[in-house]
Coordinates of C-alpha atoms and ligand atoms in Angstrom, one line a residue:
X167 CA -61.6 -127.1 -1.1
X168 CA -63.1 -129.1 1.7
X169 CA -66.9 -129.5 1.8
X170 CA -69.4 -130.0 4.5
X171 CA -73.0 -131.3 4.4
X172 CA -75.2 -131.9 7.4
X173 CA -78.8 -133.1 7.6
X174 CA -81.5 -133.4 10.3
X175 CA -85.0 -134.4 9.3
X176 CA -87.3 -137.3 8.7
X177 CA -85.7 -138.8 5.6
X178 CA -82.8 -141.2 5.6
X179 CA -79.7 -139.0 5.9
X180 CA -77.3 -141.2 3.9
X181 CA -78.5 -140.4 0.3
X182 CA -78.9 -136.7 1.1
X183 CA -75.4 -136.4 2.6
X184 CA -73.9 -138.4 -0.3
X185 CA -75.8 -136.3 -2.9
X186 CA -74.6 -133.1 -1.2
X187 CA -71.0 -134.3 -1.3
X188 CA -71.3 -135.1 -5.0
X189 CA -72.5 -131.6 -5.6
X190 CA -69.5 -130.2 -3.9
X191 CA -67.2 -132.7 -5.7
X192 CA -66.1 -130.0 -8.2
X193 CA -64.5 -128.0 -5.4
X194 CA -61.6 -130.4 -5.0
X195 CA -60.9 -133.0 -2.4
X196 CA -58.9 -136.1 -1.7
X197 CA -60.9 -138.1 0.8
X198 CA -64.5 -138.2 2.0
X199 CA -66.6 -139.5 4.8
X200 CA -70.0 -139.5 6.6
X201 CA -71.2 -139.9 10.2
X202 CA -74.8 -140.8 10.7
X203 CA -76.4 -141.4 14.1
X204 CA -78.1 -144.8 13.9
X205 CA -80.2 -145.3 17.0
X206 CA -77.7 -145.1 19.8
X207 CA -74.4 -145.1 18.0
X208 CA -72.6 -143.1 15.4
X209 CA -71.9 -145.0 12.2
X210 CA -69.1 -143.7 10.2
X211 CA -67.8 -144.5 6.7
X212 CA -64.8 -142.7 5.3
X213 CA -61.9 -143.3 2.9
X214 CA -59.2 -141.6 0.9
X215 CA -60.0 -141.1 -2.8
X216 CA -63.2 -140.3 -4.6
X217 CA -66.8 -140.1 -3.4
X218 CA -67.5 -143.1 -5.6
X219 CA -65.3 -145.1 -3.2
X220 CA -67.2 -143.8 -0.2
X221 CA -70.5 -144.7 -1.9
X222 CA -69.2 -148.3 -2.3
X223 CA -68.5 -148.5 1.4
X224 CA -72.0 -147.1 2.2
X225 CA -73.6 -149.6 -0.2
X226 CA -71.7 -152.5 1.4
X227 CA -72.7 -151.4 4.9
X228 CA -75.5 -148.9 4.7
X229 CA -75.6 -146.5 7.7
X230 CA -79.2 -145.7 8.6
X231 CA -80.5 -142.7 10.5
X232 CA -82.2 -139.4 10.0
X233 CA -79.4 -137.0 11.0
X234 CA -75.7 -136.8 10.3
X235 CA -72.8 -135.0 8.8
X236 CA -70.5 -135.5 5.9
X237 CA -67.3 -134.1 4.5
X238 CA -64.9 -134.0 1.5
X239 CA -61.4 -133.3 2.7
X240 CA -58.6 -131.5 0.8
X241 CA -55.5 -132.5 2.8
X242 CA -53.7 -129.8 4.9
X243 CA -52.5 -131.5 8.1
X244 CA -51.5 -135.1 7.2
X245 CA -51.7 -137.0 4.0
X246 CA -54.9 -138.0 2.2
X247 CA -55.5 -141.3 4.1
X248 CA -58.5 -143.2 5.4
X249 CA -57.4 -142.3 9.0
X250 CA -57.1 -138.6 8.2
X251 CA -60.4 -138.4 6.4
X252 CA -63.2 -136.7 8.3
X253 CA -65.4 -137.2 10.4
X254 CA -63.2 -137.3 13.4
X255 CA -64.3 -138.5 16.9
X256 CA -63.6 -137.4 20.4
X257 CA -62.0 -139.6 23.0
X258 CA -65.4 -141.2 24.0
X259 CA -66.1 -142.1 20.4
X260 CA -69.6 -140.5 20.7
X261 CA -69.0 -137.1 19.2
X262 CA -68.2 -136.9 15.5
X263 CA -67.0 -133.6 13.9
X264 CA -66.2 -132.4 10.4
X265 CA -64.2 -129.3 9.8
X266 CA -63.0 -127.0 7.0
X267 CA -60.2 -124.6 7.6
X268 CA -57.0 -124.8 9.7
X269 CA -56.6 -124.9 13.5
X270 CA -53.2 -123.1 13.7
X271 CA -52.6 -123.9 17.4
X272 CA -53.7 -127.5 17.1
X273 CA -50.3 -128.8 18.3
X274 CA -50.4 -126.8 21.6
X275 CA -54.0 -127.9 22.2
X276 CA -53.1 -131.5 21.4
X277 CA -50.1 -131.4 23.8
X278 CA -52.3 -130.2 26.5
X279 CA -54.9 -132.9 25.9
X280 CA -52.1 -135.5 25.9
X281 CA -50.7 -134.1 29.2
X282 CA -54.1 -134.5 30.7
X283 CA -54.0 -138.2 29.7
X284 CA -55.8 -138.3 26.4
X285 CA -53.8 -140.8 24.3
X286 CA -56.5 -141.8 21.9
X287 CA -55.6 -139.8 18.8
X288 CA -55.8 -141.8 15.6
X289 CA -55.0 -139.2 12.9
X290 CA -52.5 -136.5 12.1
X291 CA -55.2 -133.9 11.7
X292 CA -55.9 -130.6 13.4
X293 CA -59.6 -131.5 13.2
X294 CA -59.3 -134.5 15.5
X295 CA -57.8 -132.3 18.2
X296 CA -60.8 -130.0 18.0
X297 CA -63.2 -133.1 18.3
X298 CA -61.3 -134.2 21.4
X299 CA -61.4 -130.8 22.9
X300 CA -65.1 -130.3 22.4
X301 CA -65.8 -133.9 23.6
X302 CA -63.7 -133.3 26.8
X303 CA -65.5 -130.1 27.6
X304 CA -68.9 -131.7 26.9
X305 CA -68.1 -134.7 29.2
X306 CA -66.8 -132.4 31.9
X307 CA -70.1 -130.4 31.9
X308 CA -72.2 -133.4 32.8
X309 CA -72.7 -132.0 36.3
X310 CA -70.2 -131.1 38.9
X311 CA -72.7 -130.2 41.5
X312 CA -71.8 -126.5 41.5
X313 CA -73.4 -125.1 38.4
X314 CA -77.1 -125.5 37.4
X315 CA -77.8 -128.6 35.3
X316 CA -78.1 -127.8 31.6
X317 CA -79.7 -129.9 28.9
X318 CA -77.4 -132.0 26.8
X319 CA -78.1 -129.8 23.8
X320 CA -77.1 -126.6 25.7
X321 CA -74.0 -128.5 27.1
X322 CA -72.9 -129.4 23.6
X323 CA -73.3 -125.9 22.2
X324 CA -71.5 -124.5 25.2
X325 CA -68.7 -127.0 24.9
X326 CA -68.2 -126.1 21.3
X327 CA -68.2 -122.4 22.2
X328 CA -65.6 -122.9 24.9
X329 CA -63.4 -124.9 22.6
X330 CA -63.6 -122.3 19.8
X331 CA -62.6 -119.6 22.2
X332 CA -59.3 -121.5 22.6
X333 CA -58.8 -122.0 18.9
X334 CA -56.6 -119.8 16.7
X335 CA -57.4 -120.3 13.1
X336 CA -60.3 -120.7 10.7
X337 CA -63.2 -123.1 10.8
X338 CA -66.5 -124.2 9.3
X339 CA -67.7 -127.0 11.5
X340 CA -70.5 -129.5 11.8
X341 CA -70.9 -132.0 14.6
X342 CA -73.2 -134.6 16.1
X343 CA -73.3 -136.5 19.3
X344 CA -74.8 -140.0 19.6
X345 CA -76.5 -139.2 22.9
X346 CA -78.3 -136.2 21.6
X347 CA -81.0 -137.2 19.0
X348 CA -81.9 -135.2 16.0
X349 CA -79.4 -132.4 16.7
X350 CA -76.5 -131.1 14.7
X351 CA -74.3 -128.1 15.6
X352 CA -72.4 -125.8 13.3
X353 CA -70.0 -122.9 13.6
X354 CA -68.0 -120.7 11.3
X355 CA -65.0 -118.4 11.3
X356 CA -63.3 -117.7 8.0
X357 CA -64.7 -120.7 6.3
X358 CA -68.2 -120.5 4.8
X359 CA -71.2 -122.3 6.3
X360 CA -74.8 -122.0 5.3
X361 CA -78.0 -123.2 7.0
X362 CA -80.6 -124.6 4.6
X363 CA -84.1 -124.1 6.1
X364 CA -86.6 -126.8 5.0
X365 CA -90.0 -128.2 6.1
X366 CA -89.4 -130.5 9.1
X367 CA -85.8 -130.8 7.9
X368 CA -82.8 -128.5 8.0
X369 CA -79.4 -128.6 6.4
X370 CA -75.9 -127.4 6.9
X371 CA -73.5 -126.9 4.0
X372 CA -70.2 -125.2 3.2
X373 CA -71.8 -124.1 -0.1
X374 CA -75.4 -123.7 -0.9
X375 CA -75.1 -125.7 -4.1
X376 CA -74.9 -128.8 -2.0
X377 CA -78.5 -128.3 -0.7
X378 CA -80.3 -126.2 -3.3
X379 CA -82.1 -129.3 -4.6
X380 CA -83.8 -129.6 -1.2
X381 CA -84.4 -126.0 -0.2
X382 CA -83.8 -122.5 -1.6
X383 CA -84.2 -120.8 1.8
X384 CA -80.9 -120.2 3.4
X385 CA -79.2 -118.4 6.2
X386 CA -75.6 -117.4 5.4
X387 CA -73.8 -117.6 8.7
X388 CA -71.5 -114.9 9.8
X389 CA -68.0 -115.4 11.3
X390 CA -68.3 -116.5 15.0
X391 CA -71.8 -117.7 14.6
X392 CA -72.8 -121.0 16.3
X393 CA -75.9 -122.7 15.0
X394 CA -77.9 -125.4 16.8
X395 CA -80.1 -127.2 14.3
X396 CA -83.0 -129.5 14.8
X397 CA -85.7 -130.8 12.5
X398 CA -88.1 -128.0 12.9
X399 CA -86.1 -125.2 14.5
X400 CA -82.7 -123.7 14.7
X401 CA -81.0 -121.2 17.0
X402 CA -78.1 -118.9 16.0
X403 CA -75.9 -117.4 18.6
X404 CA -72.3 -116.2 18.8
X405 CA -69.2 -118.0 20.0
X406 CA -69.3 -115.6 22.9
X407 CA -72.8 -116.8 23.8
X408 CA -74.6 -113.7 22.6
X409 CA -77.5 -113.5 20.1
X410 CA -76.7 -113.1 16.4
X411 CA -78.5 -111.3 13.7
X412 CA -79.5 -113.3 10.7
X413 CA -81.9 -113.3 7.8
X414 CA -83.4 -116.1 5.7
X415 CA -82.7 -115.3 2.1
X416 CA -83.7 -116.9 -1.2
X417 CA -80.9 -118.7 -3.1
X418 CA -80.3 -116.9 -6.4
X419 CA -80.1 -120.0 -8.5
X420 CA -81.9 -123.3 -8.8
X421 CA -80.8 -126.9 -9.0
X422 CA -81.2 -126.7 -12.8
X423 CA -78.6 -124.0 -13.0
X424 CA -75.9 -126.3 -11.6
X425 CA -76.6 -129.1 -14.0
X426 CA -74.3 -129.8 -16.9
X427 CA -77.1 -130.2 -19.4
X428 CA -75.9 -131.6 -22.7
X429 CA -72.3 -130.5 -22.3
X430 CA -69.7 -133.2 -21.5
X431 CA -68.0 -130.9 -19.0
X432 CA -69.0 -127.9 -16.8
X433 CA -66.0 -126.0 -18.2
X434 CA -67.3 -126.2 -21.8
X435 CA -70.8 -125.3 -20.7
X436 CA -69.4 -122.2 -18.9
X437 CA -67.2 -121.2 -21.8
X438 CA -70.3 -121.3 -24.0
X439 CA -72.3 -119.4 -21.5
X440 CA -70.1 -116.3 -21.9
X441 CA -72.2 -114.4 -24.4
X442 CA -75.0 -114.5 -21.8
X443 CA -72.9 -114.0 -18.7
X444 CA -71.2 -110.9 -20.3
X445 CA -74.7 -109.6 -21.1
X446 CA -75.8 -110.2 -17.6
X447 CA -72.8 -108.3 -16.2
X448 CA -73.9 -105.2 -18.1
X449 CA -77.6 -105.6 -17.7
X450 CA -79.2 -102.4 -16.4
X451 CA -75.8 -100.8 -15.8
X452 CA -75.3 -98.9 -19.1
X453 CA -76.9 -95.5 -19.6
X454 CA -76.8 -94.6 -23.3
X455 CA -78.6 -91.3 -22.4
X456 CA -75.9 -90.2 -20.0
X457 CA -73.1 -92.1 -21.9
X458 CA -71.9 -93.7 -18.7
X459 CA -72.4 -96.7 -16.4
X460 CA -74.6 -96.9 -13.4
X461 CA -73.1 -98.8 -10.5
X462 CA -75.3 -98.1 -7.4
X463 CA -73.8 -101.1 -5.6
X464 CA -70.6 -99.2 -5.1
X465 CA -72.4 -97.2 -2.4
X466 CA -70.5 -94.1 -3.3
X467 CA -71.8 -90.6 -4.0
X468 CA -70.8 -88.8 -7.2
X469 CA -68.5 -86.5 -5.1
X470 CA -66.8 -89.5 -3.5
X471 CA -66.3 -91.2 -6.9
X472 CA -64.9 -87.9 -8.2
X473 CA -62.4 -87.8 -5.3
X474 CA -60.9 -91.2 -6.0
X475 CA -57.3 -90.5 -6.9
X476 CA -55.9 -94.1 -6.8
X477 CA -57.2 -97.5 -7.3
X478 CA -55.7 -100.8 -6.0
X479 CA -57.1 -104.0 -7.5
X480 CA -56.4 -107.3 -5.8
X481 CA -57.2 -111.0 -6.3
X482 CA -55.7 -114.4 -7.0
X483 CA -55.2 -116.6 -10.0
X484 CA -57.7 -115.7 -12.8
X485 CA -59.2 -112.9 -10.8
X486 CA -55.7 -111.4 -10.5
X487 CA -55.3 -111.6 -14.3
X488 CA -58.6 -109.8 -14.7
X489 CA -57.3 -107.2 -12.3
X490 CA -54.1 -106.8 -14.4
X491 CA -56.3 -105.9 -17.3
X492 CA -58.2 -103.6 -15.0
X493 CA -55.1 -101.7 -14.4
X494 CA -54.8 -100.9 -18.1
X495 CA -58.5 -100.2 -18.4
X496 CA -58.8 -97.8 -15.4
X497 CA -55.7 -95.9 -16.4
X498 CA -56.8 -95.6 -20.1
X499 CA -60.5 -94.9 -19.5
X500 CA -60.4 -93.0 -16.3
X501 CA -56.9 -91.7 -16.1
X502 CA -56.6 -92.9 -12.5
X503 CA -53.3 -94.3 -11.2
X504 CA -54.1 -98.0 -10.7
X505 CA -52.1 -100.9 -9.3
X506 CA -52.8 -104.6 -9.2
X507 CA -51.5 -106.5 -6.3
X508 CA -51.5 -110.3 -5.6
X509 CA -53.9 -110.5 -2.7
X510 CA -51.5 -112.8 -0.8
X511 CA -48.7 -110.2 -1.0
X512 CA -50.9 -107.1 -0.5
X513 CA -52.3 -108.4 2.8
X514 CA -48.9 -108.6 4.4
X515 CA -47.0 -105.9 2.5
X516 CA -48.2 -102.8 4.3
X517 CA -48.5 -100.9 1.0
X518 CA -48.4 -97.1 1.6
X519 CA -51.6 -95.7 0.3
X520 CA -53.1 -92.2 0.0
X521 CA -56.3 -91.2 1.7
X522 CA -58.4 -91.3 -1.5
X523 CA -57.4 -94.8 -2.5
X524 CA -60.2 -97.3 -3.3
X525 CA -59.5 -101.0 -3.0
X526 CA -61.3 -103.6 -5.1
X527 CA -61.1 -107.3 -4.1
X528 CA -61.9 -109.4 -7.2
X529 CA -63.1 -112.9 -6.5
X530 CA -65.6 -115.2 -8.2
X531 CA -66.3 -117.2 -5.1
X532 CA -65.9 -114.3 -2.7
X533 CA -64.3 -116.7 -0.2
X534 CA -60.7 -116.9 -1.3
X535 CA -58.7 -116.7 1.9
X536 CA -56.0 -114.4 0.6
X537 CA -58.4 -112.0 -1.2
X538 CA -60.6 -111.8 1.9
X539 CA -57.5 -111.2 4.0
X540 CA -56.4 -108.4 1.7
X541 CA -59.8 -106.8 1.8
X542 CA -60.0 -107.0 5.6
X543 CA -56.5 -105.5 5.9
X544 CA -57.6 -102.6 3.6
X545 CA -60.7 -102.1 5.7
X546 CA -58.7 -102.2 8.9
X547 CA -56.7 -99.3 7.6
X548 CA -59.8 -97.4 6.7
X549 CA -59.7 -97.6 2.9
X550 CA -63.0 -97.9 1.1
X551 CA -62.9 -101.6 0.2
X552 CA -65.2 -102.8 -2.5
X553 CA -65.8 -106.3 -4.0
X554 CA -66.2 -107.6 -7.5
X555 CA -67.8 -111.0 -6.7
X556 CA -70.0 -113.6 -8.3
X557 CA -71.3 -115.2 -5.2
X558 CA -73.7 -112.7 -3.7
X559 CA -73.8 -114.4 -0.3
X560 CA -70.0 -114.7 0.0
X561 CA -68.0 -113.3 2.8
X562 CA -66.2 -110.7 0.6
X563 CA -69.6 -109.6 -0.8
X564 CA -71.0 -109.2 2.7
X565 CA -68.0 -107.6 4.4
X566 CA -67.1 -105.1 1.6
X567 CA -68.3 -101.5 1.7
X568 CA -70.0 -102.1 -1.6
X569 CA -69.2 -103.4 -5.0
X570 CA -70.4 -104.9 -8.3
X571 CA -71.8 -108.3 -8.6
X572 CA -70.9 -110.4 -11.7
X573 CA -74.3 -112.1 -12.1
X574 CA -72.5 -114.8 -14.1
X575 CA -74.4 -117.7 -12.5
X576 CA -72.8 -120.6 -10.7
X577 CA -69.3 -121.5 -12.0
X578 CA -68.6 -125.1 -11.2
X579 CA -65.6 -126.0 -13.4
X580 CA -62.4 -125.5 -11.4
X581 CA -60.9 -123.6 -14.2
X582 CA -62.4 -120.1 -14.1
X583 CA -63.8 -119.0 -17.5
X584 CA -67.0 -117.0 -17.5
X585 CA -66.1 -115.2 -14.3
X586 CA -63.0 -113.8 -16.0
X587 CA -64.8 -112.2 -18.9
X588 CA -67.5 -110.9 -16.5
X589 CA -64.7 -109.4 -14.3
X590 CA -63.2 -107.6 -17.3
X591 CA -66.6 -106.3 -18.3
X592 CA -67.2 -104.9 -14.9
X593 CA -63.7 -103.3 -14.8
X594 CA -64.7 -101.6 -18.0
X595 CA -68.0 -100.4 -16.5
X596 CA -66.0 -98.9 -13.6
X597 CA -63.5 -97.3 -16.0
X598 CA -66.4 -95.8 -17.9
X599 CA -68.1 -94.5 -14.8
X600 CA -65.0 -92.9 -13.4
X601 CA -63.8 -91.8 -16.8
X602 CA -67.0 -89.9 -17.6
X603 CA -66.5 -88.0 -14.3
X604 CA -63.1 -87.0 -15.5
X605 CA -61.9 -86.5 -19.1
X606 CA -64.2 -88.8 -21.2
X607 CA -66.6 -86.9 -23.5
X608 CA -70.1 -88.0 -24.2
X609 CA -69.1 -89.3 -27.6
X610 CA -66.2 -91.3 -26.1
X611 CA -68.7 -92.7 -23.5
X612 CA -71.1 -93.6 -26.3
X613 CA -68.3 -95.4 -28.2
X614 CA -67.3 -97.4 -25.1
X615 CA -71.0 -98.4 -24.5
X616 CA -71.3 -99.5 -28.1
X617 CA -68.1 -101.6 -27.8
X618 CA -69.5 -103.2 -24.7
X619 CA -72.9 -103.9 -26.2
X620 CA -71.4 -105.6 -29.2
X621 CA -69.5 -108.1 -27.1
X622 CA -72.2 -110.9 -26.7
X623 CA -72.5 -111.3 -30.4
X624 CA -68.8 -111.2 -30.9
X625 CA -68.3 -113.8 -28.3
X626 CA -70.7 -116.0 -30.2
X627 CA -68.6 -115.6 -33.3
X628 CA -65.5 -116.7 -31.4
X629 CA -67.3 -119.7 -29.9
X630 CA -68.1 -120.8 -33.5
X631 CA -64.4 -121.3 -33.9
X632 CA -64.4 -124.2 -31.4
X633 CA -64.0 -126.9 -34.0
X634 CA -61.0 -125.1 -35.6
X635 CA -59.5 -124.8 -32.1
X636 CA -60.2 -128.4 -31.4
X637 CA -58.2 -129.4 -34.5
X638 CA -55.3 -127.2 -33.4
X639 CA -55.4 -128.9 -30.0
X640 CA -55.3 -132.3 -31.5
X641 CA -52.3 -131.3 -33.6
X642 CA -50.3 -130.2 -30.6
X643 CA -51.4 -133.1 -28.3
X644 CA -47.8 -134.3 -28.0
X645 CA -46.3 -130.9 -27.4
X646 CA -44.0 -130.7 -24.4
X647 CA -45.7 -127.5 -23.2
X648 CA -46.8 -124.1 -24.5
X649 CA -45.6 -120.5 -24.2
X650 CA -48.0 -117.6 -24.3
X651 CA -47.1 -114.1 -25.3
X652 CA -49.1 -110.8 -25.5
X653 CA -48.6 -107.1 -25.1
X654 CA -50.5 -104.4 -23.2
X655 CA -54.1 -105.4 -22.6
X656 CA -53.3 -108.8 -23.9
X657 CA -50.3 -109.5 -21.7
X658 CA -52.5 -110.6 -18.8
X659 CA -54.4 -112.7 -21.4
X660 CA -51.2 -114.5 -22.1
X661 CA -50.9 -115.2 -18.3
X662 CA -54.5 -116.4 -18.2
X663 CA -54.0 -118.7 -21.3
X664 CA -51.0 -120.3 -19.6
X665 CA -52.8 -120.7 -16.3
X666 CA -55.8 -122.4 -18.1
X667 CA -53.3 -124.7 -20.0
X668 CA -51.4 -125.8 -16.9
X669 CA -54.4 -126.2 -14.7
X670 CA -56.3 -128.7 -16.8
X671 CA -53.7 -130.2 -19.2
X672 CA -50.8 -130.4 -16.6
X673 CA -48.5 -129.3 -19.4
X674 CA -45.8 -126.9 -18.7
X675 CA -47.0 -123.4 -19.7
X676 CA -45.8 -119.9 -19.2
X677 CA -47.1 -116.5 -20.1
X678 CA -45.0 -113.4 -20.7
X679 CA -45.1 -110.0 -22.2
X680 CA -44.0 -110.6 -25.9
X681 CA -41.0 -108.2 -25.5
X682 CA -39.6 -110.4 -22.7
X683 CA -38.8 -113.1 -25.2
X684 CA -35.3 -111.9 -26.0
X685 CA -34.5 -111.3 -22.3
X686 CA -34.3 -115.0 -21.7
X687 CA -37.4 -116.9 -22.7
X688 CA -36.2 -117.4 -26.2
X689 CA -33.7 -119.9 -25.0
X690 CA -36.7 -122.3 -24.5
X691 CA -37.9 -122.0 -28.1
X692 CA -37.8 -125.3 -29.9
X693 CA -39.9 -127.3 -32.4
X694 CA -41.9 -129.3 -29.8
X695 CA -42.8 -126.2 -27.8
X696 CA -45.5 -124.1 -29.5
X697 CA -45.8 -120.4 -28.8
X698 CA -49.3 -118.8 -28.7
X699 CA -49.2 -115.1 -29.6
X700 CA -52.2 -113.0 -28.7
X701 CA -51.6 -110.4 -31.4
X702 CA -54.8 -108.6 -32.4
X703 CA -54.7 -105.9 -35.0
X704 CA -53.9 -103.0 -32.6
X705 CA -51.3 -100.4 -31.9
X706 CA -48.7 -103.0 -30.8
X707 CA -49.4 -105.5 -33.6
X708 CA -46.1 -104.8 -35.5
X709 CA -44.1 -105.3 -32.4
X710 CA -45.8 -108.7 -31.8
X711 CA -45.0 -109.6 -35.4
X712 CA -41.3 -108.9 -34.7
X713 CA -41.4 -111.3 -31.7
X714 CA -43.2 -113.9 -33.8
X715 CA -40.4 -113.6 -36.4
X716 CA -37.8 -114.2 -33.6
X717 CA -39.6 -117.5 -32.6
X718 CA -39.9 -118.6 -36.2
X719 CA -36.2 -118.0 -36.8
X720 CA -35.6 -120.6 -34.1
X721 CA -38.1 -123.1 -35.5
X722 CA -40.7 -122.6 -32.9
X723 CA -44.3 -123.3 -34.1
X724 CA -46.7 -120.3 -33.6
X725 CA -50.4 -120.2 -33.0
X726 CA -51.6 -116.7 -33.4
X727 CA -54.8 -115.1 -32.0
X728 CA -55.4 -112.1 -34.1
X729 CA -58.1 -109.8 -35.6
X730 CA -58.7 -107.4 -38.5
X731 CA -55.8 -107.3 -41.0
X732 CA -53.7 -109.5 -38.7
X733 CA -54.5 -112.8 -40.3
X734 CA -53.2 -111.6 -43.7
X735 CA -50.0 -110.3 -42.2
X736 CA -49.3 -113.4 -40.3
X737 CA -50.3 -115.9 -43.0
X738 CA -46.7 -116.8 -43.7
X739 CA -45.5 -116.7 -40.2
X740 CA -47.9 -118.6 -38.0
X741 CA -48.8 -122.3 -38.4
X742 CA -52.3 -121.7 -37.1
X743 CA -54.3 -118.5 -37.0
X744 CA -57.4 -117.9 -35.0
X745 CA -59.2 -114.7 -36.0
X746 CA -61.5 -112.9 -33.6
X747 CA -63.5 -109.7 -34.3
X748 CA -61.5 -106.5 -34.3
X749 CA -62.5 -104.4 -31.2
X750 CA -61.0 -101.5 -29.1
X751 CA -58.2 -102.6 -26.9
X752 CA -60.0 -102.2 -23.6
X753 CA -62.5 -104.9 -24.5
X754 CA -60.1 -107.0 -26.6
X755 CA -59.2 -109.5 -23.7
X756 CA -62.9 -110.5 -23.5
X757 CA -62.6 -112.0 -27.0
X758 CA -59.0 -113.1 -27.2
X759 CA -59.3 -115.2 -24.0
X760 CA -62.1 -117.4 -25.4
X761 CA -59.9 -119.2 -27.9
X762 CA -57.3 -119.8 -25.1
X763 CA -60.0 -121.3 -22.9
X764 CA -61.1 -123.6 -25.7
X765 CA -57.5 -124.5 -26.6
X766 CA -56.8 -125.6 -23.0
X767 CA -60.2 -127.4 -22.8
X768 CA -59.8 -129.4 -26.1
X769 CA -56.2 -130.3 -25.4
X770 CA -57.1 -131.5 -21.9
X771 CA -59.9 -133.7 -23.3
X772 CA -57.5 -135.0 -26.0
X773 CA -55.0 -135.9 -23.2
X774 CA -57.8 -137.6 -21.2
X775 CA -57.6 -135.2 -18.2
X776 CA -60.3 -134.8 -15.7
X777 CA -61.3 -131.3 -17.0
X778 CA -63.7 -130.3 -14.3
X779 CA -61.7 -131.7 -11.4
X780 CA -58.1 -131.2 -12.2
X781 CA -55.6 -132.9 -9.9
X782 CA -54.5 -131.1 -6.7
X783 CA -56.8 -128.1 -7.3
X784 CA -59.8 -126.8 -5.5
X785 CA -62.5 -124.4 -6.8
X786 CA -62.4 -122.1 -3.9
X787 CA -59.1 -121.7 -1.9
X788 CA -60.3 -121.0 1.6
X789 CA -56.9 -121.6 3.3
X790 CA -53.8 -119.4 2.9
Ligands
M6R210 O1 -62.9 -117.4 -6.4 P1 -61.7 -116.6 -6.8 O2 -62.0 -115.8 -8.0 O3 -61.2 -115.7 -5.7 O4 -60.6 -117.6 -7.1 C1 -59.3 -117.1 -7.3 C2 -58.4 -118.3 -7.9 O5 -58.3 -119.3 -7.0 C3 -59.0 -118.8 -9.2 O6 -59.2 -117.9 -10.1 C4 -58.1 -119.9 -9.7 O7 -56.9 -119.4 -10.2 C5 -58.8 -120.7 -10.9 N1 -58.7 -122.1 -10.7 C6 -58.2 -120.4 -12.2 O8 -58.8 -121.1 -13.2

């Protein structure tokens, strides 16, 4: 989604701002721009399209100056055009502003400004309205003879505060004014903003990965924070003008961690990191002596955990699919009634819940607007609201009552891969912990721990199948789409396989429970539409075989992901068979999903798609 980078220091701002934007490129955008204060005027360059286009503009007419702001825009209000690209200016042309989020009442604010005589709007965006409003308030504060004269810096901060008090919506903002040297101002509500603290230089960014090459000291701003940033100091206050608590923390990862290394794509790198990320998700959390898991971050006493009588899991996209598997896991391992809800539905549905319900918001980024909204709604109603997040500094992580971090390391590829397997591991840890407080015996706990501990090596085995899967992908490069089927724990894996396929290949893809075939989907089966069956050698294997027979009878090609004896039994039925290690059903998705990630990846490469930056998609969806 949109990205912000701001800089004030002693170096030239242009290369830093451009480099920061490139580091945010993976998050998705359709236009980009910078504003740098060059002496006594703001120089702006912006355009629709890729950052490479912006770089060309900046090379043709280099803006110089040591402070400025920059932005990648993912269009919401108005198309992806040069005019709509950020930064936007106020009516005086002196104040430049970039904004992530949505100003819901922008039309009413715009009408008011127009009525007052401001006819200088040049874009269709909500952001430009905010720039005009701040600029108007700043200009009006230049001294009316009645109130004490403030410094221009204080006037600008106050103008922003007053404007934000009129705004309904979400924002992460950075702005500069050409009359106020070496000064940038930021604010956030519902859209992340981080302050990078350097030596004689400071940064603003919507994601710390944009600035981690320059500093690892960061202040993660809270909602309603306003930050005034200079070269060698900063001041954080609230929109209401009060002081604000903050701490400078060390960024968990380094610049090296967000490099592609020898991999052609981040997605492939992240798929191959899964043995390690799964290990990290379990590290220090398994207790073989007590045959259980230790999850201190939940911030719950044994008695409180013992009292949980219902669990609601919520998330979006891949995180939702992990939650769907979590429903099976928690019911099987812990025997606790569990439901999975789309975060976007849950937050508005007013679900009746019992007193001892615990809600888990699952989110890699910890910033997904709907998941955050769902968690806030659950908190508002007084339920214990926990997070399963990767980004430790994220809003969900900070606002939740506790939770479990994934520790998967930065996930840059838009298609979520390692975060999914980490989420399923964590749901198993939660199932084990809650289960051991209920009906699971010590020997059952020991078996679950053994199954979990074997995963990293088993993932390596599956990763070794990459070349086989690549050959399958080549074979189906001209397929018109792909269907995915699975049962029980592997039904959500079918959904996840289809999501990966459509996201990065743009092929039509659908996932279904295998048994749904004959309730309608079978009408789609034809020779150019392969069906992928996730059919490990488990309790429902024979039922999957029946469904595969039904597809074969209608000349549909079948790719089977199986295990154990499955390959032998499917030899005459499936065109292609991918065999993963045989494991208990509660951990099976962690292995069966890997071939699907690789299949989507290799097919996307074969089709020449932009794997890490698929069209129309953003890594983190911070708008509803
Ligand atoms: O950061 P989150 O886990 O909250 O993101 C949720 C979804 O937006 C995300 O999983 C999305 O579906 C991915 N692009 C899937 O690959």
